[in-house]
CSV table of N, CA and C in Angstrom, one decimal:
chain,number,residue,atom,x,y,z
G,1,MET,N,-134.9,-65.7,163.6
G,1,MET,CA,-135.5,-66.2,164.8
G,1,MET,C,-134.8,-65.6,166.0
G,2,LYS,N,-135.5,-65.0,166.9
G,2,LYS,CA,-134.8,-64.4,168.1
G,2,LYS,C,-134.1,-65.5,168.9
G,3,GLY,N,-132.9,-65.3,169.3
G,3,GLY,CA,-132.1,-66.3,170.1
G,3,GLY,C,-131.3,-67.2,169.3
G,4,VAL,N,-131.2,-66.9,168.0
G,4,VAL,CA,-130.4,-67.8,167.1
G,4,VAL,C,-129.1,-66.9,166.8
G,5,HIS,N,-128.0,-67.5,166.9
G,5,HIS,CA,-126.7,-66.9,166.6
G,5,HIS,C,-126.0,-67.7,165.6
G,6,ALA,N,-125.9,-67.2,164.4
G,6,ALA,CA,-125.2,-67.9,163.3
G,6,ALA,C,-123.7,-67.6,163.3
G,7,LYS,N,-122.9,-68.6,163.4
G,7,LYS,CA,-121.4,-68.5,163.4
G,7,LYS,C,-120.9,-68.7,162.0
G,8,ASP,N,-121.5,-69.5,161.3
G,8,ASP,CA,-121.2,-69.7,159.9
G,8,ASP,C,-122.4,-70.2,159.2
G,9,GLU,N,-122.3,-70.5,157.9
G,9,GLU,CA,-123.5,-70.9,157.1
G,9,GLU,C,-124.2,-72.1,157.7
G,10,ASP,N,-123.5,-73.1,158.1
G,10,ASP,CA,-124.1,-74.4,158.5
G,10,ASP,C,-124.2,-74.6,160.0
G,11,LEU,N,-123.7,-73.7,160.8
G,11,LEU,CA,-123.7,-73.9,162.3
G,11,LEU,C,-124.4,-72.7,163.0
G,12,LYS,N,-125.4,-73.1,163.8
G,12,LYS,CA,-126.1,-72.1,164.6
G,12,LYS,C,-126.2,-72.5,166.0
G,13,PHE,N,-126.1,-71.5,166.9
G,13,PHE,CA,-126.3,-71.7,168.3
G,13,PHE,C,-127.6,-71.1,168.8
G,14,TYR,N,-128.4,-71.9,169.5
G,14,TYR,CA,-129.7,-71.4,170.0
G,14,TYR,C,-129.7,-71.2,171.5
G,15,ASN,N,-130.4,-70.2,171.9
G,15,ASN,CA,-130.6,-70.1,173.4
G,15,ASN,C,-131.8,-71.1,173.7
G,16,TRP,N,-132.0,-71.2,175.0
G,16,TRP,CA,-133.0,-72.2,175.5
G,16,TRP,C,-134.3,-72.0,174.9
G,17,ASN,N,-134.9,-70.8,174.9
G,17,ASN,CA,-136.2,-70.5,174.5
G,17,ASN,C,-136.4,-70.8,173.0
G,18,ALA,N,-135.4,-70.5,172.2
G,18,ALA,CA,-135.4,-70.7,170.7
G,18,ALA,C,-135.4,-72.2,170.5
G,19,ALA,N,-134.5,-72.9,171.2
G,19,ALA,CA,-134.3,-74.4,171.0
G,19,ALA,C,-135.6,-75.2,171.4
G,20,MET,N,-136.2,-74.7,172.4
G,20,MET,CA,-137.4,-75.4,172.9
G,20,MET,C,-138.6,-75.2,172.1
G,21,ASN,N,-138.6,-74.1,171.3
G,21,ASN,CA,-139.7,-73.8,170.4
G,21,ASN,C,-141.1,-73.9,171.1
G,22,THR,N,-141.2,-73.1,172.2
G,22,THR,CA,-142.4,-73.0,173.0
G,22,THR,C,-142.7,-74.1,174.0
G,23,LYS,N,-141.9,-75.2,173.9
G,23,LYS,CA,-142.0,-76.3,174.9
G,23,LYS,C,-141.4,-75.9,176.2
G,24,THR,N,-141.7,-76.5,177.3
G,24,THR,CA,-141.1,-76.1,178.6
G,24,THR,C,-140.4,-77.2,179.3
G,25,LYS,N,-140.4,-78.4,178.8
G,25,LYS,CA,-139.8,-79.6,179.4
G,25,LYS,C,-138.6,-80.1,178.6
G,26,ALA,N,-137.4,-80.3,179.3
G,26,ALA,CA,-136.3,-80.9,178.6
G,26,ALA,C,-136.7,-82.3,178.2
G,27,GLY,N,-136.2,-82.8,177.1
G,27,GLY,CA,-136.6,-84.1,176.6
G,27,GLY,C,-137.7,-83.9,175.5
G,28,SER,N,-138.2,-82.7,175.3
G,28,SER,CA,-139.2,-82.4,174.3
G,28,SER,C,-138.4,-82.3,173.0
G,29,GLN,N,-139.2,-82.4,171.9
G,29,GLN,CA,-138.6,-82.3,170.6
G,29,GLN,C,-138.0,-80.9,170.3
G,30,GLY,N,-138.7,-79.9,170.7
G,30,GLY,CA,-138.3,-78.5,170.4
G,30,GLY,C,-138.1,-78.4,169.0
G,31,ILE,N,-137.0,-77.8,168.5
G,31,ILE,CA,-136.7,-77.5,167.1
G,31,ILE,C,-136.0,-78.7,166.5
G,32,CYS,N,-135.8,-79.8,167.2
G,32,CYS,CA,-135.0,-80.9,166.7
G,32,CYS,C,-135.7,-81.6,165.6
G,33,ALA,N,-135.0,-82.2,164.7
G,33,ALA,CA,-135.5,-83.0,163.6
G,33,ALA,C,-136.3,-84.2,164.2
G,34,SER,N,-137.2,-84.7,163.4
G,34,SER,CA,-138.0,-85.9,163.8
G,34,SER,C,-137.1,-87.0,164.3
G,35,GLY,N,-137.5,-87.6,165.4
G,35,GLY,CA,-136.7,-88.7,166.0
G,35,GLY,C,-135.6,-88.2,167.0
G,36,TRP,N,-135.4,-86.9,167.1
G,36,TRP,CA,-134.4,-86.3,168.0
G,36,TRP,C,-135.1,-85.5,169.0
G,37,ARG,N,-134.4,-85.1,170.1
G,37,ARG,CA,-135.0,-84.3,171.2
G,37,ARG,C,-134.0,-83.5,171.9
G,38,ILE,N,-134.4,-82.5,172.7
G,38,ILE,CA,-133.5,-81.7,173.5
G,38,ILE,C,-133.0,-82.6,174.6
G,39,PRO,N,-131.7,-82.7,174.9
G,39,PRO,CA,-131.2,-83.6,175.9
G,39,PRO,C,-131.7,-83.1,177.3
G,40,THR,N,-131.9,-84.1,178.2
G,40,THR,CA,-132.2,-83.9,179.6
G,40,THR,C,-130.9,-83.8,180.4
G,41,ASP,N,-131.0,-83.4,181.7
G,41,ASP,CA,-129.9,-83.4,182.5
G,41,ASP,C,-129.3,-84.8,182.7
G,42,ALA,N,-130.2,-85.8,182.7
G,42,ALA,CA,-129.7,-87.2,182.8
G,42,ALA,C,-128.9,-87.6,181.6
G,43,ASP,N,-129.3,-87.1,180.4
G,43,ASP,CA,-128.5,-87.3,179.2
G,43,ASP,C,-127.1,-86.7,179.3
G,44,TRP,N,-127.1,-85.5,179.8
G,44,TRP,CA,-125.8,-84.8,179.9
G,44,TRP,C,-124.9,-85.5,181.0
G,45,LYS,N,-125.5,-86.0,182.1
G,45,LYS,CA,-124.7,-86.7,183.1
G,45,LYS,C,-124.1,-88.0,182.5
G,46,LYS,N,-124.9,-88.7,181.7
G,46,LYS,CA,-124.3,-89.9,181.1
G,46,LYS,C,-123.1,-89.5,180.2
G,47,LEU,N,-123.3,-88.5,179.4
G,47,LEU,CA,-122.1,-88.1,178.5
G,47,LEU,C,-120.9,-87.6,179.3
G,48,GLU,N,-121.2,-86.9,180.4
G,48,GLU,CA,-120.1,-86.4,181.3
G,48,GLU,C,-119.4,-87.5,181.9
G,49,GLY,N,-120.1,-88.6,182.3
G,49,GLY,CA,-119.5,-89.8,182.8
G,49,GLY,C,-118.5,-90.4,181.9
G,50,TYR,N,-118.7,-90.4,180.6
G,50,TYR,CA,-117.8,-90.9,179.6
G,50,TYR,C,-116.5,-90.2,179.6
G,51,PHE,N,-116.5,-88.9,180.1
G,51,PHE,CA,-115.3,-88.1,180.2
G,51,PHE,C,-114.7,-88.0,181.6
G,52,TYR,N,-115.0,-89.1,182.4
G,52,TYR,CA,-114.4,-89.3,183.7
G,52,TYR,C,-114.8,-88.2,184.7
G,53,MET,N,-116.0,-87.7,184.5
G,53,MET,CA,-116.5,-86.7,185.5
G,53,MET,C,-117.1,-87.5,186.7
G,54,SER,N,-116.7,-87.1,187.9
G,54,SER,CA,-117.2,-87.9,189.1
G,54,SER,C,-118.7,-87.7,189.3
G,55,GLN,N,-119.3,-88.7,189.9
G,55,GLN,CA,-120.7,-88.6,190.2
G,55,GLN,C,-121.1,-87.4,191.0
G,56,ALA,N,-120.2,-87.1,192.0
G,56,ALA,CA,-120.4,-85.9,192.8
G,56,ALA,C,-120.5,-84.6,192.0
G,57,GLN,N,-119.6,-84.5,191.0
G,57,GLN,CA,-119.6,-83.3,190.2
G,57,GLN,C,-120.8,-83.3,189.2
G,58,GLN,N,-121.2,-84.5,188.7
G,58,GLN,CA,-122.3,-84.6,187.9
G,58,GLN,C,-123.6,-84.2,188.6
G,59,ASN,N,-123.7,-84.4,189.9
G,59,ASN,CA,-124.9,-84.1,190.7
G,59,ASN,C,-125.0,-82.7,191.2
G,60,LYS,N,-124.0,-81.8,190.8
G,60,LYS,CA,-124.1,-80.4,191.2
G,60,LYS,C,-125.2,-79.8,190.5
G,61,ASN,N,-126.1,-79.1,191.2
G,61,ASN,CA,-127.2,-78.4,190.6
G,61,ASN,C,-126.9,-76.9,190.6
G,62,ASN,N,-127.4,-76.3,189.5
G,62,ASN,CA,-127.3,-74.8,189.4
G,62,ASN,C,-125.8,-74.4,189.5
G,63,ALA,N,-124.9,-75.2,188.9
G,63,ALA,CA,-123.5,-74.8,188.9
G,63,ALA,C,-122.9,-75.3,187.6
G,64,TYR,N,-121.9,-74.5,187.2
G,64,TYR,CA,-121.1,-75.0,186.0
G,64,TYR,C,-120.4,-76.3,186.4
G,65,ARG,N,-120.3,-77.2,185.5
G,65,ARG,CA,-119.6,-78.4,185.7
G,65,ARG,C,-119.0,-78.8,184.4
G,66,GLY,N,-117.8,-79.5,184.5
G,66,GLY,CA,-117.2,-80.1,183.4
G,66,GLY,C,-116.1,-79.3,182.7
G,67,LYS,N,-115.5,-78.4,183.5
G,67,LYS,CA,-114.4,-77.5,182.9
G,67,LYS,C,-113.3,-78.4,182.3
G,68,GLU,N,-112.9,-79.4,183.1
G,68,GLU,CA,-111.8,-80.3,182.6
G,68,GLU,C,-112.2,-81.1,181.4
G,69,GLN,N,-113.5,-81.5,181.4
G,69,GLN,CA,-114.0,-82.3,180.3
G,69,GLN,C,-114.1,-81.5,179.0
G,70,ALA,N,-114.5,-80.2,179.2
G,70,ALA,CA,-114.6,-79.3,178.1
G,70,ALA,C,-113.2,-79.1,177.5
G,71,ALA,N,-112.2,-79.0,178.3
G,71,ALA,CA,-110.9,-78.8,177.8
G,71,ALA,C,-110.4,-80.0,177.0
G,72,LEU,N,-110.8,-81.2,177.4
G,72,LEU,CA,-110.4,-82.4,176.7
G,72,LEU,C,-111.1,-82.4,175.3
G,73,LEU,N,-112.3,-82.0,175.2
G,73,LEU,CA,-113.0,-81.9,173.9
G,73,LEU,C,-112.3,-80.8,173.1
G,74,HIS,N,-112.0,-79.7,173.6
G,74,HIS,CA,-111.4,-78.6,172.9
G,74,HIS,C,-110.0,-79.0,172.4
G,75,GLU,N,-109.3,-79.7,173.1
G,75,GLU,CA,-107.9,-80.1,172.7
G,75,GLU,C,-107.9,-81.3,171.8
G,76,GLY,N,-109.0,-81.9,171.6
G,76,GLY,CA,-109.1,-83.1,170.8
G,76,GLY,C,-108.5,-84.3,171.4
G,77,ALA,N,-108.3,-84.3,172.7
G,77,ALA,CA,-107.7,-85.4,173.4
G,77,ALA,C,-108.8,-86.3,173.9
G,78,LEU,N,-109.5,-86.9,173.0
G,78,LEU,CA,-110.7,-87.8,173.4
G,78,LEU,C,-110.2,-89.1,173.9
G,79,THR,N,-110.5,-89.4,175.2
G,79,THR,CA,-110.3,-90.7,175.7
G,79,THR,C,-111.6,-91.0,176.5
G,80,LEU,N,-112.4,-91.8,176.0
G,80,LEU,CA,-113.7,-92.1,176.6
G,80,LEU,C,-113.7,-93.3,177.6
G,81,ASN,N,-114.5,-93.2,178.6
G,81,ASN,CA,-114.6,-94.2,179.6
G,81,ASN,C,-115.9,-95.0,179.3
G,82,CYS,N,-116.0,-95.7,178.2
G,82,CYS,CA,-117.2,-96.5,177.8
G,82,CYS,C,-116.8,-97.9,177.4
């Protein structure tokens, strides 16, 4: 499938078009299993909030956000705010 990048046998990364499987709206099922869906920006904001991201940073549009939170995930230093 175009847009699929296999890193190992069980793990694949999909670009937006491949993940959406011809759908155009976030929150659609796309290629997800039954009962699952592609996350919306609101879903990501909720998750980001658990990693102490400020509301102002969560509300940035068309910008990378969460560099510090990604570092926490990468380092395995998980402390959630929930």
